[in-house]
PDB file of C-alpha atoms in Angstrom:
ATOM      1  CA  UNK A   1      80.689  18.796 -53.476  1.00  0.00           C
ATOM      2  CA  UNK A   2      84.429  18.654 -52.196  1.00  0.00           C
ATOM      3  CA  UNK A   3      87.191  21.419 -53.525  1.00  0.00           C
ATOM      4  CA  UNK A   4      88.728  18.543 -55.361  1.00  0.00           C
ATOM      5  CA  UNK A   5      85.797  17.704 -57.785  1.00  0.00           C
ATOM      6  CA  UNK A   6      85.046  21.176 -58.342  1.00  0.00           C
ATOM      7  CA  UNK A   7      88.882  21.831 -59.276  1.00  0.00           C
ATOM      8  CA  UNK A   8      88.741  18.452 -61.523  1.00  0.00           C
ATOM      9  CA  UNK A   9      85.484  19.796 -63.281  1.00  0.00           C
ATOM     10  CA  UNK A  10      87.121  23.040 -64.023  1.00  0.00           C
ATOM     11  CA  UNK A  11      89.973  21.724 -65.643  1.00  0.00           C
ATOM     12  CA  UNK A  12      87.794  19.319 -67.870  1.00  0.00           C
ATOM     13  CA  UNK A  13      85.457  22.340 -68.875  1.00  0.00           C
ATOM     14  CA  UNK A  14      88.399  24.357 -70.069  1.00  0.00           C
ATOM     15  CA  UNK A  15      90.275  21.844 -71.769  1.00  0.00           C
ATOM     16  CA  UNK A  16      87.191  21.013 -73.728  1.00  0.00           C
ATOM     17  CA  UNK A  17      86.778  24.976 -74.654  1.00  0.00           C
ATOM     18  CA  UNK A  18      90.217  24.807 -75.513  1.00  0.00           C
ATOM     19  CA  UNK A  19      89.861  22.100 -78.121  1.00  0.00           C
ATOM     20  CA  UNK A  20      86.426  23.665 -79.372  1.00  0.00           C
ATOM     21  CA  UNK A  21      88.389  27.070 -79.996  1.00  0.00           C
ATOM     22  CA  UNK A  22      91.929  25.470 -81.529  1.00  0.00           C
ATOM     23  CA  UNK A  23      89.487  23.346 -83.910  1.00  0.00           C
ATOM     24  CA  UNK A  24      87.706  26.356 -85.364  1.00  0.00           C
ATOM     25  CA  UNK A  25      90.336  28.026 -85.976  1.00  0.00           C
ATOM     26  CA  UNK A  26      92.275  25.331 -87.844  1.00  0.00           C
ATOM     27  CA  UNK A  27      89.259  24.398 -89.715  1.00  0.00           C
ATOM     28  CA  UNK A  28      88.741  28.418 -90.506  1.00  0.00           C
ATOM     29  CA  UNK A  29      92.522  28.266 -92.227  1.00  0.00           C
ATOM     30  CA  UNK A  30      92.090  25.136 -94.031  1.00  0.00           C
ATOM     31  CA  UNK A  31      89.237  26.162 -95.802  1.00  0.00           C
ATOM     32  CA  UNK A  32      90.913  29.734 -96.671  1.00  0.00           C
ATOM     33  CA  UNK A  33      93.885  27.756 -97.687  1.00  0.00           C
ATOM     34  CA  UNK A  34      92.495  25.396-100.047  1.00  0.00           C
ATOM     35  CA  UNK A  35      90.318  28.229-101.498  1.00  0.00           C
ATOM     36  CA  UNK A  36      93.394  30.215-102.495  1.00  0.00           C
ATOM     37  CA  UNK A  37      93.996  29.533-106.057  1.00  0.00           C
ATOM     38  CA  UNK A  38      97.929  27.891-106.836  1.00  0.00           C
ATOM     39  CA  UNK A  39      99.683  26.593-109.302  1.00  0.00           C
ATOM     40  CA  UNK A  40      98.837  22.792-108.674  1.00  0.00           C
ATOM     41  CA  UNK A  41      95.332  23.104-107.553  1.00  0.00           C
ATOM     42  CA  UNK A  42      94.445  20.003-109.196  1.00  0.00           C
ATOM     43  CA  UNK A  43      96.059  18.348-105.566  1.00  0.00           C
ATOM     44  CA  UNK A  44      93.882  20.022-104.111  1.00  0.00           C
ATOM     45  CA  UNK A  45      90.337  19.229-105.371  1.00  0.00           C
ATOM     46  CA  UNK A  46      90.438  15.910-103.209  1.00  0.00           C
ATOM     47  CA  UNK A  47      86.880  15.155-105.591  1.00  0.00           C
ATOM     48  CA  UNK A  48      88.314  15.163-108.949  1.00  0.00           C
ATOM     49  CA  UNK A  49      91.208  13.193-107.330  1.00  0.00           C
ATOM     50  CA  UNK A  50      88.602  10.682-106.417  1.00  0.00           C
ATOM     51  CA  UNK A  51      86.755  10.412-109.348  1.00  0.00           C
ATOM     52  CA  UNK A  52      90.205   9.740-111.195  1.00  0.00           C
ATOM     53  CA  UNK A  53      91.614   6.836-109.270  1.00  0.00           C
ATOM     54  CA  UNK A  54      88.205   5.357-107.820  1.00  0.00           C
ATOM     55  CA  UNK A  55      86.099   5.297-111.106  1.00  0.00           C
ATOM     56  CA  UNK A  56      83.124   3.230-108.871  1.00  0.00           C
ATOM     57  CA  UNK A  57      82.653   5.864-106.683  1.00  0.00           C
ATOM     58  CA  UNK A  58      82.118   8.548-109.726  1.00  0.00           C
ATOM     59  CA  UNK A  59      78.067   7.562-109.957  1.00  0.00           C
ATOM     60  CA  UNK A  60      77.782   8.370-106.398  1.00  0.00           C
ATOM     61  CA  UNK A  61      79.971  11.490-106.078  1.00  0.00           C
ATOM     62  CA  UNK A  62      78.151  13.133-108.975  1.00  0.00           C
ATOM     63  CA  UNK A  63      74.880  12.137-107.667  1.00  0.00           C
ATOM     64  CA  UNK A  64      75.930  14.323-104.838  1.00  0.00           C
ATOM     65  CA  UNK A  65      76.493  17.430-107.260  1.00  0.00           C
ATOM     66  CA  UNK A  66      73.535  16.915-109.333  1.00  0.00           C
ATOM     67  CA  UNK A  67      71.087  16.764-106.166  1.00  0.00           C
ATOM     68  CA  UNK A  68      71.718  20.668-105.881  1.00  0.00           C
ATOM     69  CA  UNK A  69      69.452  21.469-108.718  1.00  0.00           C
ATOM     70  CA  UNK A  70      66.642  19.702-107.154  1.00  0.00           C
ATOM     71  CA  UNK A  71      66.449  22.688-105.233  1.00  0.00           C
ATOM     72  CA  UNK A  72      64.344  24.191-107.691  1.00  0.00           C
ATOM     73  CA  UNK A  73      62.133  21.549-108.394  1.00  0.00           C
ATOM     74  CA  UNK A  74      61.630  21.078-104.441  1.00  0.00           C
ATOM     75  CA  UNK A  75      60.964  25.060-104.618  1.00  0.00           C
ATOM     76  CA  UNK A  76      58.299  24.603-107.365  1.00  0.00           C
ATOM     77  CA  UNK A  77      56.372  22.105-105.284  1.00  0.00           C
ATOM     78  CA  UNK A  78      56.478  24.043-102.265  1.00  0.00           C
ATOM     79  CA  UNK A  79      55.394  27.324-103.716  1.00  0.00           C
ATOM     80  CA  UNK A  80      52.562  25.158-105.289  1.00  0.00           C
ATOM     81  CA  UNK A  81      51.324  23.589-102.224  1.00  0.00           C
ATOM     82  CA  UNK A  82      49.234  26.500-100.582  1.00  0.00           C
ATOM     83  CA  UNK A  83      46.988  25.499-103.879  1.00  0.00           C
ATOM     84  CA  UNK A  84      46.800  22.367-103.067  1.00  0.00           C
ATOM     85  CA  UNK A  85      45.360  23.570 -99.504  1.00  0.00           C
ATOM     86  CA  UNK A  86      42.548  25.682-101.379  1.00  0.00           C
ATOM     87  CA  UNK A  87      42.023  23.289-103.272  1.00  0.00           C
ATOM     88  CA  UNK A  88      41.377  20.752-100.353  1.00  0.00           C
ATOM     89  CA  UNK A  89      39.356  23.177 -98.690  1.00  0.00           C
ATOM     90  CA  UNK A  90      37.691  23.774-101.311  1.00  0.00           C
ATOM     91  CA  UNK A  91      36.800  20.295-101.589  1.00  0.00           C
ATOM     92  CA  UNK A  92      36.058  20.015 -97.841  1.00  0.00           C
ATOM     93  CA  UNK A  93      33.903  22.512 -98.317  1.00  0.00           C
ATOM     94  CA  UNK A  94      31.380  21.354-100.450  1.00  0.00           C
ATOM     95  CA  UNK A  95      31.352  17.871 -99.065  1.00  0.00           C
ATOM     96  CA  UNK A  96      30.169  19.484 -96.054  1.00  0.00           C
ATOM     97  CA  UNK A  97      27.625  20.995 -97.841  1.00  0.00           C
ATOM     98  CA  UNK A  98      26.483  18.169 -99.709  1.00  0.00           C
ATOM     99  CA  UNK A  99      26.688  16.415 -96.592  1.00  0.00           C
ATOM    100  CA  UNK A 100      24.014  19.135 -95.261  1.00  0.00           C
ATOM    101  CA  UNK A 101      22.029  18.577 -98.373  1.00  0.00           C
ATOM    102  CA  UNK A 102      21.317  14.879 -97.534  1.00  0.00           C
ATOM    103  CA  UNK A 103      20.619  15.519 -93.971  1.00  0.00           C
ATOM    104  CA  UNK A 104      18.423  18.351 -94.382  1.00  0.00           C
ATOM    105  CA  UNK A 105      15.497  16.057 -95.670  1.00  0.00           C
ATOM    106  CA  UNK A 106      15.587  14.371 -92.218  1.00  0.00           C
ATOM    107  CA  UNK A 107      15.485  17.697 -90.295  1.00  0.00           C
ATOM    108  CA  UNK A 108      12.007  19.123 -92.468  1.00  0.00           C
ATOM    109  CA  UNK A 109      10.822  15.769 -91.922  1.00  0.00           C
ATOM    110  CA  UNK A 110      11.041  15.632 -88.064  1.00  0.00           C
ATOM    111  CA  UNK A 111       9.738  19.168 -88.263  1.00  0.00           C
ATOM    112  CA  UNK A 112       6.772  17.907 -90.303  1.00  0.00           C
ATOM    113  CA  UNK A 113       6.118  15.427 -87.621  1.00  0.00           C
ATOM    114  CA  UNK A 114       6.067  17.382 -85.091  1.00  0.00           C
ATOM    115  CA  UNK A 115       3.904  20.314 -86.657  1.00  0.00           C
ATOM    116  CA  UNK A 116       1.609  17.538 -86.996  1.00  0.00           C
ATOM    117  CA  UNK A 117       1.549  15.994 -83.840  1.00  0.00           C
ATOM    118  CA  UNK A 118       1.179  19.886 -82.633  1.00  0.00           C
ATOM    119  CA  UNK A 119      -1.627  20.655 -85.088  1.00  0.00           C
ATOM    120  CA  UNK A 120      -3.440  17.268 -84.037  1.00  0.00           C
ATOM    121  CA  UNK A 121      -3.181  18.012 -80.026  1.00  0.00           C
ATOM    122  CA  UNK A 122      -4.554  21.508 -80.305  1.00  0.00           C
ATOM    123  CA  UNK A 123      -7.338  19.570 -82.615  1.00  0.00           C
ATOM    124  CA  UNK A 124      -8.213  17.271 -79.957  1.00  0.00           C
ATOM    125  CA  UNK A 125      -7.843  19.442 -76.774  1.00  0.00           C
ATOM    126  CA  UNK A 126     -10.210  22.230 -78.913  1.00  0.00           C
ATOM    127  CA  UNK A 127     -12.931  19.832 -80.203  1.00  0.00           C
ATOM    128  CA  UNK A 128     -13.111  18.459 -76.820  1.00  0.00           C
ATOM    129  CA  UNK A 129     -13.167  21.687 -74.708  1.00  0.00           C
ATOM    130  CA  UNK A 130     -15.762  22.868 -77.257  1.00  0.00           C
ATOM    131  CA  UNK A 131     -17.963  19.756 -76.715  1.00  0.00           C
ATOM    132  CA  UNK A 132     -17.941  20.198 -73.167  1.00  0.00           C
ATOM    133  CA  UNK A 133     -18.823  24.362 -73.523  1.00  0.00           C
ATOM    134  CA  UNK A 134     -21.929  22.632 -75.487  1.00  0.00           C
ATOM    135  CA  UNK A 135     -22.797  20.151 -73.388  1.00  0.00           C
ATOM    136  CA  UNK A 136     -22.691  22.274 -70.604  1.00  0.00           C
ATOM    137  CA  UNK A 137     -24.498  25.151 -72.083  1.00  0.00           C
ATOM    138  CA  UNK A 138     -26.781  22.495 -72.991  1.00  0.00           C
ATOM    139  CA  UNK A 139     -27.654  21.189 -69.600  1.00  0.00           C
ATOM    140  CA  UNK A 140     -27.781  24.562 -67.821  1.00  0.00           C
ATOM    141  CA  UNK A 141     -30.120  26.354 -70.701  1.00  0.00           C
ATOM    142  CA  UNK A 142     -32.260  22.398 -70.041  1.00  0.00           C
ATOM    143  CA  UNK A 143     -32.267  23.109 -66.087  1.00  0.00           C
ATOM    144  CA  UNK A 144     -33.326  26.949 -66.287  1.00  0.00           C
ATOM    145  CA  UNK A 145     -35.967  26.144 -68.874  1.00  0.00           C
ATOM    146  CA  UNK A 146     -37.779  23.320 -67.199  1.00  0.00           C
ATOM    147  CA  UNK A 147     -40.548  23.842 -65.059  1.00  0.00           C
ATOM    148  CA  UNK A 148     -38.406  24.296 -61.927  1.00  0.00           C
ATOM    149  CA  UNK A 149     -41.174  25.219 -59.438  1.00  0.00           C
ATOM    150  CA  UNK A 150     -42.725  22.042 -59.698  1.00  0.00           C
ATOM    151  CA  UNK A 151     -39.373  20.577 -58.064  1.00  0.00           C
ATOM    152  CA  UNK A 152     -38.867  19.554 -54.923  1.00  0.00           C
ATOM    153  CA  UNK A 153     -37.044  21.032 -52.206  1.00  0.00           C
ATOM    154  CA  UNK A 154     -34.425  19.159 -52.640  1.00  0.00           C
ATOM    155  CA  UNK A 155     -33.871  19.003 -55.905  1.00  0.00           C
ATOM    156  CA  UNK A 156     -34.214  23.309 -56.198  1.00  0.00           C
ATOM    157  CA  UNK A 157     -31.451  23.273 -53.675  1.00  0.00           C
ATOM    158  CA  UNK A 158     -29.144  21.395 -55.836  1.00  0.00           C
ATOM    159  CA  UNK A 159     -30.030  23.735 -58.704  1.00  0.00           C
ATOM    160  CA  UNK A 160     -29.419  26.510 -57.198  1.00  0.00           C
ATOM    161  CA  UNK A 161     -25.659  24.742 -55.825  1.00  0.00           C
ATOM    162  CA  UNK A 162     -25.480  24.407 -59.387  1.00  0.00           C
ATOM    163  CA  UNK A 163     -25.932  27.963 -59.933  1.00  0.00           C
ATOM    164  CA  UNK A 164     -23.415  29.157 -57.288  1.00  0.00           C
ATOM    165  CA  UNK A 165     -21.042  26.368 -58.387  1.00  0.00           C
ATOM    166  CA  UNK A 166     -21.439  27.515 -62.110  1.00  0.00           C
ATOM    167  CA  UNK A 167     -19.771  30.940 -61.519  1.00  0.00           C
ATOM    168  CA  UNK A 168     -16.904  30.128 -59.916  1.00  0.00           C
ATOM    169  CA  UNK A 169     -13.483  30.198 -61.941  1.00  0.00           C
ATOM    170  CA  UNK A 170     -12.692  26.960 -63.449  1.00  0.00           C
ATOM    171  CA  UNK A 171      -9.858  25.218 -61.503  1.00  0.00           C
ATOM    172  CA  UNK A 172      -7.935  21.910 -62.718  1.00  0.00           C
ATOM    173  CA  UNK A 173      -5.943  20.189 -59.541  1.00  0.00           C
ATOM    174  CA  UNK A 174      -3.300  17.431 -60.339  1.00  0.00           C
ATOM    175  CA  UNK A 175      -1.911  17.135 -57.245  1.00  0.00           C
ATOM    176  CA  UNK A 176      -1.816  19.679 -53.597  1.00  0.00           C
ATOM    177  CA  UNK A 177       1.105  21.436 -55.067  1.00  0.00           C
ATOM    178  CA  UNK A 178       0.348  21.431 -58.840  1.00  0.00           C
ATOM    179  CA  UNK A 179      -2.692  23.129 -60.860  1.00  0.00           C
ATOM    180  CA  UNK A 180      -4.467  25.206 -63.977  1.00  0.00           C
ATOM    181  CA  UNK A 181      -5.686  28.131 -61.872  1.00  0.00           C
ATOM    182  CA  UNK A 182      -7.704  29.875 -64.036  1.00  0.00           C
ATOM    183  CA  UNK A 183      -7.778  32.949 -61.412  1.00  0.00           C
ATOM    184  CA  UNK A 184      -4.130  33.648 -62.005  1.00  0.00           C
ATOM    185  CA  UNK A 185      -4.449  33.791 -65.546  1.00  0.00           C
ATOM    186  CA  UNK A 186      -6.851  36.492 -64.588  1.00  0.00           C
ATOM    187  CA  UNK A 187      -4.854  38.630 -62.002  1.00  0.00           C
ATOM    188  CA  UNK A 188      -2.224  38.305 -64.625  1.00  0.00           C
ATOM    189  CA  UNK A 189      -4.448  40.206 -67.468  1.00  0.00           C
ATOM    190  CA  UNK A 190      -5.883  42.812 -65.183  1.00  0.00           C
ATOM    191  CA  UNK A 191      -2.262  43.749 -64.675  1.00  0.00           C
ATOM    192  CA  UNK A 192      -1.353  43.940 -68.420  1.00  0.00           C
ATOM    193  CA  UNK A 193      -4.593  45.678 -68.557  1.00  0.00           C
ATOM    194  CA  UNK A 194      -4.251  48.044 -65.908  1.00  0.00           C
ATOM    195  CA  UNK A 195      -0.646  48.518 -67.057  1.00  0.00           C
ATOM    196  CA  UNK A 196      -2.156  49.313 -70.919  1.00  0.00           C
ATOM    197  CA  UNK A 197      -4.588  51.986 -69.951  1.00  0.00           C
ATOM    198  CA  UNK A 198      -1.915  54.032 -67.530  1.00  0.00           C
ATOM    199  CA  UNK A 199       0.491  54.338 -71.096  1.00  0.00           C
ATOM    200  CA  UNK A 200      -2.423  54.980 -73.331  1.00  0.00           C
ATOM    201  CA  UNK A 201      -3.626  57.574 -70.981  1.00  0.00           C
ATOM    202  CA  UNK A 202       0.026  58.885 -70.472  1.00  0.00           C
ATOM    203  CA  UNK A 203       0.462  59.218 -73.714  1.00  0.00           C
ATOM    204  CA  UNK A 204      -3.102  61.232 -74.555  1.00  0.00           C
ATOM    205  CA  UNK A 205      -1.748  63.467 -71.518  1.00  0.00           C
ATOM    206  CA  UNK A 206       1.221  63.993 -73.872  1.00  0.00           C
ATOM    207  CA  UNK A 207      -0.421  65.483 -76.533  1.00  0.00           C
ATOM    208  CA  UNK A 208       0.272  68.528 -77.956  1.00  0.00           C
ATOM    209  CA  UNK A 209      -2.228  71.194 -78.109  1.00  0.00           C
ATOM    210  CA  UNK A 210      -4.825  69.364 -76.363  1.00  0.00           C
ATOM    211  CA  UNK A 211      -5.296  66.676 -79.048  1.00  0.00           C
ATOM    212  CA  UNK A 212      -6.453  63.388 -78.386  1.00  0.00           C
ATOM    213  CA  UNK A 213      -6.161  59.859 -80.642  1.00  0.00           C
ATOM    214  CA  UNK A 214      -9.061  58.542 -82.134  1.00  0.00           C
ATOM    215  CA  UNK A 215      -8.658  55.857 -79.390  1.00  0.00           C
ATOM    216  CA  UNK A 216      -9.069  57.636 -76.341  1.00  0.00           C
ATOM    217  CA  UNK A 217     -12.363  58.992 -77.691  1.00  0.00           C
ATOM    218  CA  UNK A 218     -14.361  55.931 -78.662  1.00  0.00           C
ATOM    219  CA  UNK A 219     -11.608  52.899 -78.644  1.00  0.00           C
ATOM    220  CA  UNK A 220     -10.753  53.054 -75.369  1.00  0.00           C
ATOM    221  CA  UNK A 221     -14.233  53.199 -74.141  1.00  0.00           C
ATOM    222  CA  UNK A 222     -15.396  49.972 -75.745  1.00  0.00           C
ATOM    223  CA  UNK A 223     -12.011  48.333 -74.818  1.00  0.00           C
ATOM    224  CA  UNK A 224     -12.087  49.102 -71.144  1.00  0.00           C
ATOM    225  CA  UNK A 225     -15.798  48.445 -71.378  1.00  0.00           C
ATOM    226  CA  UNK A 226     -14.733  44.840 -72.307  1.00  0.00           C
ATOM    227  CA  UNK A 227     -12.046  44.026 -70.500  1.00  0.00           C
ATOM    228  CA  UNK A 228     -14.047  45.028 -67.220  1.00  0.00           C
ATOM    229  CA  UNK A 229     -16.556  42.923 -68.633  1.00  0.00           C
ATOM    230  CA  UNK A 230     -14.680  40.075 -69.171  1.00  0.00           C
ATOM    231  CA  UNK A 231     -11.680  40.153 -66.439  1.00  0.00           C
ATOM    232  CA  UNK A 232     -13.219  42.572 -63.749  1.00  0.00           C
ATOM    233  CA  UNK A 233     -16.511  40.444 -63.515  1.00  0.00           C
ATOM    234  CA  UNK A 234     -15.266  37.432 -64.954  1.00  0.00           C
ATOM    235  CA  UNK A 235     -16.424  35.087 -68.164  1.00  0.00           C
ATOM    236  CA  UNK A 236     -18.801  32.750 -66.237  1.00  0.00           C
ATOM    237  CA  UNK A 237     -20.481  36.246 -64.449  1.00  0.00           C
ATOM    238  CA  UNK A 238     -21.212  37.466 -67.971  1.00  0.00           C
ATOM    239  CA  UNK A 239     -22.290  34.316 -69.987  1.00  0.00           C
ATOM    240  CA  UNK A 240     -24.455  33.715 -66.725  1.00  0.00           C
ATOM    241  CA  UNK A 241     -26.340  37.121 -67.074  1.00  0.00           C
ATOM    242  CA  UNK A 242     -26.383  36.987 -70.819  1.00  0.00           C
ATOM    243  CA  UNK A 243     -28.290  33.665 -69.951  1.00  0.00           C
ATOM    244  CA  UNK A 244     -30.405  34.929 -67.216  1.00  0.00           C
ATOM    245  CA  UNK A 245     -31.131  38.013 -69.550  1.00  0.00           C
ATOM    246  CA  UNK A 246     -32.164  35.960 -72.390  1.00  0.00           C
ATOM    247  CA  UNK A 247     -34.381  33.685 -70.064  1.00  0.00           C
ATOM    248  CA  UNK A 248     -35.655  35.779 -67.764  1.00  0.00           C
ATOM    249  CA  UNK A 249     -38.604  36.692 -70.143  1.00  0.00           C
ATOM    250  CA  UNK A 250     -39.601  33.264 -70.707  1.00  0.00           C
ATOM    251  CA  UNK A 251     -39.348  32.502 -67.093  1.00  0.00           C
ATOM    252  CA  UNK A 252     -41.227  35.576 -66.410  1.00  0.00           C
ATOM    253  CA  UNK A 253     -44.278  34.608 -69.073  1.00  0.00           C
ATOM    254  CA  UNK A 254     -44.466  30.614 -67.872  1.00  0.00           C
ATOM    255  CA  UNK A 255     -44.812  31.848 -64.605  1.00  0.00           C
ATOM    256  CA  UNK A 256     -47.597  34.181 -65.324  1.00  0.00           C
ATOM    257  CA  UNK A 257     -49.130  31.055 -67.270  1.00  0.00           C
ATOM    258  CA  UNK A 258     -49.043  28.883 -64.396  1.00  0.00           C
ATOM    259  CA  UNK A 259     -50.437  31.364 -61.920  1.00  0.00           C
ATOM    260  CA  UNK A 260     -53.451  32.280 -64.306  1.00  0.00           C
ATOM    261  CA  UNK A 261     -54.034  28.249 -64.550  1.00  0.00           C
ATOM    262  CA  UNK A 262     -53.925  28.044 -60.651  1.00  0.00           C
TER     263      UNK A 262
END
C-alpha cells in the first residue's frame, strides 16, 4: 500500500470520528435542553403539537404510548412460561411411559418365546442323550450277559474292541479344527477340584486352637472320594466296574454251569 492511500485513509477515519463525537455531543444538549422546564414548553412537546394539528395521526401516536403497559402483561407471560415447560415435561413424561406400557407386552412376549424354545431344546437334547445312555446300557449289559464263550474268534475280538472302545472319553468332531472334547471338560474340573481342596485345607490349617470343620473330618473324605472317582478315573471307568462288579457273579456261576455240563 503506497504513502498516499494510507494518508487518504487516515484522513477519512478521523473525519468520520470527528462527526461521531460532534453528533453526541449535540444530541447530549438537545435532550438536556428540551428537558429543562420553560415558560412555553408546550413548543416544545413536538407530540402534543402533533396530535393538535394532525388529528389522523392521534390513533397511531397514542398507540405508541399505550404499548408501554404491555410490558407487564408480556412480564406475566414470561414469568409463567417455566410452567408451561413442567408442564410439557410433565406431559412428555408420561407419554413415554405409556409408550413403555404398550411395548412392554411385546418384550415378555419375545421373552416367553424364547424361554420356550430354550425349555424345548434342553427337552429334546435330554430325552435323546438319555435314550442313547439306555440303549447303550442296554446293548452292553445284552453283550456281557450272553453266552460269550460260545463265540467265535472273531466275534470275541470285536467284543472285547468294544470293551476298550467303551472306556474311552466321549469325543464329538465337527470338523479338524472344531470339537466337544469331553477330556477338557475334565482337566478343567480336576483343576477347580484341585484348586478347592488346597483352600479348604488352608483354611482347616487356619484354625484356631487346633479345631477342625465338620468338613474336613467326614465331608471332605466322601467328596474327594468322589471326585477321584468320577474325574481321576473317569465316568465310563466307574460305570464299567460297577457293571463288571454287578456281573461278574453271574458270569462267574454260568461258567461253573457250563463246565459241570462239559
Amino acid at each position: 500500500m503506497s504513502p498516499k492511500i494510507k494518508e487518504k485513509l487516515r484522513q477519512d477515519l478521523r473525519h468520520g470520528f470527528i462527526s461521531m463525537i460532534v453528533g453526541l455531543i449535540l444530541g447530549l444538549l438537545t435532550g438536556i435542553l428540551i428537558g429543562v422546564p420553560g415558560d412555553e414548553d408546550k413548543d416544545f412537546m413536538f407530540v402534543i403539537q402533533l396530535i393538535k394539528y394532525l388529528p389522523k395521526c392521534k390513533i397511531t401516536v397514542l398507540m405508541i404510548h399505550l404499548t408501554r403497559f404491555f410490558t407487564c402483561l408480556v412480564t406475566y407471560l414470561s414469568a409463567l412460561l417455566p410452567a408451561h415447560h413442567m408442564v410439557y415435561g410433565f406431559i412428555k413424561q408420561r407419554t413415554v411411559a405409556y409408550i413403555k406400557g404398550i411395548s412392554i407386552g411385546w418384550d415378555i412376549l419375545r421373552l416367553i418365546s424364547l424361554i420356550s424354545i430354550l425349555i424345548f431344546n434342553l427337552h429334546t437334547f435330554t430325552v435323546c442323550g438319555q435314550s442313547v445312555e439306555d440303549l447303550s446300557y442296554e446293548i452292553f449289559d445284552t453283550s456281557v450277559l450272553v453266552k460269550w464263550y460260545h463265540w467265535s474268534q472273531v466275534n470275541k475280538k470285536m467284543f472285547l474292541m468294544y470293551l476298550i472302545n467303551a472306556q474311552k472319553p466321549f469325543k464329538i468332531s465337527y470338523s479338524d479344527k472344531i470339537s466337544v472334547n469331553y477330556q477338557l471338560a475334565v482337566d478343567i474340573l480336576r483343576t477347580f477340584v484341585s484348586a478347592l481342596t488346597f483352600v479348604v485345607q488352608l483354611q482347616n490349617a487356619r484354625m484356631p486352637h487346633g479345631e477342625r470343620t465338620p468338613y474336613s473330618e467326614m465331608g471332605q473324605k466322601k467328596y474327594m472320594d468322589l471326585f477321584v472317582g468320577i474325574f481321576w478315573e473317569g465316568p465310563e471307568e466307574v460305570i464299567f466296574k460297577e457293571s463288571l462288579t454287578r456281573i461278574r457273579p453271574m458270569m462267574d456261576s454260568r461258567d461253573k454251569s457250563a463246565r459241570d455240563k462239559e
